Amino acid sequence: MKPNIITVILAAGASSRFHGAKMLAKVKGNQSLLARSIASLNKVTATAGIKAPAVVLGAHLNDEIMAITATSHQIINPDWQQGLSSSVKHASQYAIEQQADALLLVLADQVAIDVDDYLHLIERYQQNGLTSCAFYRQNVGVPAIFLAKDFAVLMSIDGDKGAKSILKQHDKNNSLNIIPMEQAQFDIDTPADLARWLDNKD
């Protein structure tokens, strides 16, 4: 029986370093960062035969953001000011409600990751059922697939941090699939990051 993998895109931050709603920044033609992320993950989930991705929203709930995510399951995070951990908790709670076997956590601003990268991550998880993650900048990180038994720990993290500590613990216990994914290091945090991406992506 195929495992029930729930995919959640984290897009609730204030984008303070971007000085505006970076999720609306155009990264491919007229396609916004958030629209590109949703389109990619829609392809991933359709190819993998799993439920379409949900999106965690928070700081920017304007009409354009709501329109982009209208066909996705929207998870509103009223606690977005508490940092990334609050979005991870909302994603985990959703996965629990969906009785998920695993949760694929994705950051909407990791603009260089493509469909094949995500599919490879899912494939590795399905091979042995272990927590699985990307490896870049000499470290483990998201995108990552967490198991149902990880959810309680994900629900316990606090502050403006994600789930890296959980991945590191799995690594110590030799219970982690690590997938080299150098393209995961490219994210859009500032207008300068966006300019570099637009200059180099072709």
C-alpha positions as YAML, in Angstrom:
chain: A
units: angstrom
residues:
- id: 1
  name: MET
  ca: [0.00, 0.00, 0.00]
- id: 2
  name: LYS
  ca: [1.38, 3.39, -1.02]
- id: 3
  name: PRO
  ca: [2.27, 5.64, 1.97]
- id: 4
  name: ASN
  ca: [0.12, 8.70, 2.55]
- id: 5
  name: ILE
  ca: [2.56, 11.57, 1.97]
- id: 6
  name: ILE
  ca: [1.26, 15.07, 2.71]
- id: 7
  name: THR
  ca: [3.08, 17.98, 1.07]
- id: 8
  name: VAL
  ca: [3.09, 21.45, 2.64]
- id: 9
  name: ILE
  ca: [4.66, 24.60, 1.18]
- id: 10
  name: LEU
  ca: [5.74, 27.10, 3.85]
- id: 11
  name: ALA
  ca: [4.99, 30.67, 2.71]
- id: 12
  name: ALA
  ca: [3.83, 32.55, 5.82]
- id: 13
  name: GLY
  ca: [6.82, 34.78, 6.59]
- id: 14
  name: ALA
  ca: [6.86, 38.56, 6.59]
- id: 15
  name: SER
  ca: [9.76, 38.74, 4.08]
- id: 16
  name: SER
  ca: [11.23, 41.60, 6.11]
- id: 17
  name: ARG
  ca: [14.58, 41.41, 4.31]
- id: 18
  name: PHE
  ca: [12.77, 41.63, 0.99]
- id: 19
  name: HIS
  ca: [10.86, 44.76, 2.06]
- id: 20
  name: GLY
  ca: [7.56, 43.48, 0.74]
- id: 21
  name: ALA
  ca: [5.64, 40.35, -0.22]
- id: 22
  name: LYS
  ca: [8.44, 38.36, -1.87]
- id: 23
  name: MET
  ca: [5.98, 35.57, -2.68]
- id: 24
  name: LEU
  ca: [4.61, 37.89, -5.38]
- id: 25
  name: ALA
  ca: [8.04, 38.62, -6.89]
- id: 26
  name: LYS
  ca: [8.19, 37.57, -10.54]
- id: 27
  name: VAL
  ca: [10.79, 34.83, -11.01]
- id: 28
  name: LYS
  ca: [9.83, 33.34, -14.35]
- id: 29
  name: GLY
  ca: [8.17, 35.52, -16.96]
- id: 30
  name: ASN
  ca: [5.05, 36.76, -15.28]
- id: 31
  name: GLN
  ca: [4.98, 33.89, -12.77]
- id: 32
  name: SER
  ca: [5.42, 34.77, -9.11]
- id: 33
  name: LEU
  ca: [7.65, 32.92, -6.66]
- id: 34
  name: LEU
  ca: [4.63, 31.42, -4.89]
- id: 35
  name: ALA
  ca: [2.84, 30.46, -8.13]
- id: 36
  name: ARG
  ca: [6.02, 28.78, -9.40]
- id: 37
  name: SER
  ca: [6.38, 26.80, -6.18]
- id: 38
  name: ILE
  ca: [2.76, 25.64, -6.26]
- id: 39
  name: ALA
  ca: [2.98, 24.73, -9.96]
- id: 40
  name: SER
  ca: [6.14, 22.67, -9.36]
- id: 41
  name: LEU
  ca: [4.68, 20.83, -6.38]
- id: 42
  name: ASN
  ca: [1.42, 20.20, -8.22]
- id: 43
  name: LYS
  ca: [3.48, 18.39, -10.88]
- id: 44
  name: VAL
  ca: [5.42, 16.51, -8.21]
- id: 45
  name: THR
  ca: [2.36, 15.29, -6.33]
- id: 46
  name: ALA
  ca: [0.50, 14.36, -9.53]
- id: 47
  name: THR
  ca: [3.49, 12.36, -10.78]
- id: 48
  name: ALA
  ca: [4.00, 10.67, -7.41]
- id: 49
  name: GLY
  ca: [0.29, 9.93, -7.07]
- id: 50
  name: ILE
  ca: [-0.09, 11.74, -3.75]
- id: 51
  name: LYS
  ca: [-2.37, 14.49, -2.44]
- id: 52
  name: ALA
  ca: [-1.87, 17.97, -3.96]
- id: 53
  name: PRO
  ca: [0.19, 20.37, -1.82]
- id: 54
  name: ALA
  ca: [-1.20, 22.60, 0.90]
- id: 55
  name: VAL
  ca: [0.20, 26.09, 1.54]
- id: 56
  name: VAL
  ca: [0.84, 27.77, 4.91]
- id: 57
  name: LEU
  ca: [0.07, 31.50, 4.67]
- id: 58
  name: GLY
  ca: [0.38, 34.21, 7.31]
- id: 59
  name: ALA
  ca: [1.94, 37.64, 7.03]
- id: 60
  name: HIS
  ca: [0.60, 38.52, 3.58]
- id: 61
  name: LEU
  ca: [-3.03, 37.61, 3.02]
- id: 62
  name: ASN
  ca: [-3.81, 40.09, 0.24]
- id: 63
  name: ASP
  ca: [-6.12, 39.35, -2.67]
- id: 64
  name: GLU
  ca: [-3.31, 38.35, -5.02]
- id: 65
  name: ILE
  ca: [-1.82, 35.82, -2.58]
- id: 66
  name: MET
  ca: [-5.26, 34.38, -1.87]
- id: 67
  name: ALA
  ca: [-5.98, 34.12, -5.60]
- id: 68
  name: ILE
  ca: [-2.69, 32.30, -6.31]
- id: 69
  name: THR
  ca: [-3.46, 29.76, -3.59]
- id: 70
  name: ALA
  ca: [-7.21, 29.51, -4.26]
- id: 71
  name: THR
  ca: [-7.01, 26.03, -5.77]
- id: 72
  name: SER
  ca: [-4.69, 24.75, -3.02]
- id: 73
  name: HIS
  ca: [-5.58, 23.84, 0.56]
- id: 74
  name: GLN
  ca: [-4.81, 27.02, 2.52]
- id: 75
  name: ILE
  ca: [-3.49, 26.74, 6.07]
- id: 76
  name: ILE
  ca: [-3.63, 30.15, 7.76]
- id: 77
  name: ASN
  ca: [-0.96, 30.66, 10.41]
- id: 78
  name: PRO
  ca: [-2.06, 33.46, 12.76]
- id: 79
  name: ASP
  ca: [1.16, 32.96, 14.75]
- id: 80
  name: TRP
  ca: [3.51, 33.74, 11.85]
- id: 81
  name: GLN
  ca: [5.28, 36.43, 13.92]
- id: 82
  name: GLN
  ca: [6.64, 33.66, 16.14]
- id: 83
  name: GLY
  ca: [8.85, 32.52, 13.30]
- id: 84
  name: LEU
  ca: [9.30, 29.54, 11.03]
- id: 85
  name: SER
  ca: [8.59, 27.02, 13.79]
- id: 86
  name: SER
  ca: [4.98, 28.20, 13.97]
- id: 87
  name: SER
  ca: [4.47, 27.30, 10.30]
- id: 88
  name: VAL
  ca: [6.13, 23.92, 10.82]
- id: 89
  name: LYS
  ca: [3.68, 23.27, 13.66]
- id: 90
  name: HIS
  ca: [0.68, 24.16, 11.48]
- id: 91
  name: ALA
  ca: [2.00, 21.91, 8.70]
- id: 92
  name: SER
  ca: [2.51, 19.07, 11.16]
- id: 93
  name: GLN
  ca: [-0.96, 19.51, 12.62]
- id: 94
  name: TYR
  ca: [-2.43, 19.31, 9.13]
- id: 95
  name: ALA
  ca: [-0.44, 16.14, 8.43]
- id: 96
  name: ILE
  ca: [-1.74, 14.62, 11.66]
- id: 97
  name: GLU
  ca: [-5.32, 15.51, 10.72]
- id: 98
  name: GLN
  ca: [-4.76, 13.87, 7.33]
- id: 99
  name: GLN
  ca: [-3.45, 10.73, 9.07]
- id: 100
  name: ALA
  ca: [-0.27, 11.06, 7.07]
- id: 101
  name: ASP
  ca: [2.51, 8.51, 7.06]
- id: 102
  name: ALA
  ca: [4.97, 11.25, 6.12]
- id: 103
  name: LEU
  ca: [5.18, 15.03, 5.62]
- id: 104
  name: LEU
  ca: [7.14, 16.66, 2.81]
- id: 105
  name: LEU
  ca: [8.10, 20.16, 3.98]
- id: 106
  name: VAL
  ca: [8.98, 22.68, 1.27]
- id: 107
  name: LEU
  ca: [10.11, 26.33, 1.41]
- id: 108
  name: ALA
  ca: [8.45, 28.38, -1.32]
- id: 109
  name: ASP
  ca: [11.55, 30.54, -1.81]
- id: 110
  name: GLN
  ca: [13.96, 27.72, -2.76]
- id: 111
  name: VAL
  ca: [13.61, 28.77, -6.35]
- id: 112
  name: ALA
  ca: [16.21, 26.53, -8.01]
- id: 113
  name: ILE
  ca: [14.78, 23.16, -6.95]
- id: 114
  name: ASP
  ca: [12.98, 21.42, -9.79]
- id: 115
  name: VAL
  ca: [10.35, 18.70, -10.06]
- id: 116
  name: ASP
  ca: [12.93, 15.91, -10.49]
- id: 117
  name: ASP
  ca: [14.69, 16.92, -7.26]
- id: 118
  name: TYR
  ca: [11.49, 16.54, -5.25]
- id: 119
  name: LEU
  ca: [10.63, 13.26, -6.97]
- id: 120
  name: HIS
  ca: [14.08, 11.89, -6.15]
- id: 121
  name: LEU
  ca: [13.55, 12.81, -2.49]
- id: 122
  name: ILE
  ca: [10.18, 11.01, -2.45]
- id: 123
  name: GLU
  ca: [11.68, 8.00, -4.22]
- id: 124
  name: ARG
  ca: [14.43, 7.67, -1.61]
- id: 125
  name: TYR
  ca: [11.89, 7.84, 1.20]
- id: 126
  name: GLN
  ca: [9.76, 5.18, -0.44]
- id: 127
  name: GLN
  ca: [12.76, 2.84, -0.81]
- id: 128
  name: ASN
  ca: [13.30, 2.36, 2.92]
- id: 129
  name: GLY
  ca: [10.77, 4.47, 4.83]
- id: 130
  name: LEU
  ca: [13.38, 6.65, 6.53]
- id: 131
  name: THR
  ca: [13.22, 10.39, 7.19]
- id: 132
  name: SER
  ca: [14.80, 11.97, 4.09]
- id: 133
  name: CYS
  ca: [16.29, 15.38, 3.36]
- id: 134
  name: ALA
  ca: [18.41, 17.51, 1.09]
- id: 135
  name: PHE
  ca: [22.10, 18.18, 1.73]
- id: 136
  name: TYR
  ca: [23.66, 21.51, 0.72]
- id: 137
  name: ARG
  ca: [26.10, 24.06, 2.11]
- id: 138
  name: GLN
  ca: [27.69, 21.14, 3.97]
- id: 139
  name: ASN
  ca: [24.54, 20.63, 6.02]
- id: 140
  name: VAL
  ca: [21.21, 18.84, 6.11]
- id: 141
  name: GLY
  ca: [18.04, 20.82, 5.45]
- id: 142
  name: VAL
  ca: [14.73, 21.14, 3.68]
- id: 143
  name: PRO
  ca: [13.12, 20.06, 1.50]
- id: 144
  name: ALA
  ca: [12.69, 17.10, 3.80]
- id: 145
  name: ILE
  ca: [10.29, 14.25, 4.38]
- id: 146
  name: PHE
  ca: [9.45, 13.60, 8.02]
- id: 147
  name: LEU
  ca: [7.81, 10.45, 9.32]
- id: 148
  name: ALA
  ca: [4.62, 10.35, 11.40]
- id: 149
  name: LYS
  ca: [6.76, 9.53, 14.44]
- id: 150
  name: ASP
  ca: [8.59, 12.85, 13.89]
- id: 151
  name: PHE
  ca: [5.40, 14.91, 14.13]
- id: 152
  name: ALA
  ca: [5.38, 15.24, 17.93]
- id: 153
  name: VAL
  ca: [8.93, 16.62, 17.87]
- id: 154
  name: LEU
  ca: [8.06, 18.98, 14.99]
- id: 155
  name: MET
  ca: [5.17, 20.28, 17.10]
- id: 156
  name: SER
  ca: [7.58, 21.06, 19.96]
- id: 157
  name: ILE
  ca: [10.07, 23.36, 18.21]
- id: 158
  name: ASP
  ca: [9.98, 27.08, 18.96]
- id: 159
  name: GLY
  ca: [11.21, 30.39, 17.59]
- id: 160
  name: ASP
  ca: [12.45, 31.33, 14.15]
- id: 161
  name: LYS
  ca: [13.94, 27.96, 13.34]
- id: 162
  name: GLY
  ca: [12.86, 25.00, 11.31]
- id: 163
  name: ALA
  ca: [13.42, 21.30, 11.75]
- id: 164
  name: LYS
  ca: [17.18, 21.02, 11.14]
- id: 165
  name: SER
  ca: [17.83, 19.78, 14.68]
- id: 166
  name: ILE
  ca: [15.53, 16.81, 14.08]
- id: 167
  name: LEU
  ca: [17.34, 15.95, 10.85]
- id: 168
  name: LYS
  ca: [20.71, 16.15, 12.62]
- id: 169
  name: GLN
  ca: [19.49, 13.78, 15.33]
- id: 170
  name: HIS
  ca: [18.35, 11.29, 12.70]
- id: 171
  name: ASP
  ca: [21.75, 11.62, 11.03]
- id: 172
  name: LYS
  ca: [23.48, 10.78, 14.32]
- id: 173
  name: ASN
  ca: [21.22, 7.75, 14.66]
- id: 174
  name: ASN
  ca: [21.94, 6.60, 11.10]
- id: 175
  name: SER
  ca: [18.22, 6.84, 10.36]
- id: 176
  name: LEU
  ca: [18.31, 9.49, 7.63]
- id: 177
  name: ASN
  ca: [18.42, 9.44, 3.85]
- id: 178
  name: ILE
  ca: [20.65, 12.32, 2.73]
- id: 179
  name: ILE
  ca: [20.26, 13.49, -0.87]
- id: 180
  name: PRO
  ca: [22.88, 15.92, -2.26]
- id: 181
  name: MET
  ca: [20.94, 18.91, -3.59]
- id: 182
  name: GLU
  ca: [23.22, 21.92, -4.01]
- id: 183
  name: GLN
  ca: [20.48, 23.82, -5.86]
- id: 184
  name: ALA
  ca: [18.56, 23.96, -2.56]
- id: 185
  name: GLN
  ca: [21.02, 26.61, -1.36]
- id: 186
  name: PHE
  ca: [19.49, 29.18, -3.70]
- id: 187
  name: ASP
  ca: [16.65, 31.01, -1.99]
- id: 188
  name: ILE
  ca: [15.17, 34.45, -2.40]
- id: 189
  name: ASP
  ca: [15.54, 36.50, 0.79]
- id: 190
  name: THR
  ca: [16.44, 39.95, -0.55]
- id: 191
  name: PRO
  ca: [15.92, 42.00, -3.72]
- id: 192
  name: ALA
  ca: [19.61, 41.33, -4.51]
- id: 193
  name: ASP
  ca: [18.94, 37.55, -4.36]
- id: 194
  name: LEU
  ca: [16.10, 38.02, -6.84]
- id: 195
  name: ALA
  ca: [18.26, 40.10, -9.17]
- id: 196
  name: ARG
  ca: [21.00, 37.42, -9.12]
- id: 197
  name: TRP
  ca: [18.45, 34.71, -9.89]
- id: 198
  name: LEU
  ca: [16.96, 36.64, -12.79]
- id: 199
  name: ASP
  ca: [20.45, 37.38, -14.17]
- id: 200
  name: ASN
  ca: [21.71, 33.80, -13.95]
- id: 201
  name: LYS
  ca: [18.73, 31.50, -14.48]
- id: 202
  name: ASP
  ca: [19.07, 31.58, -18.26]
...
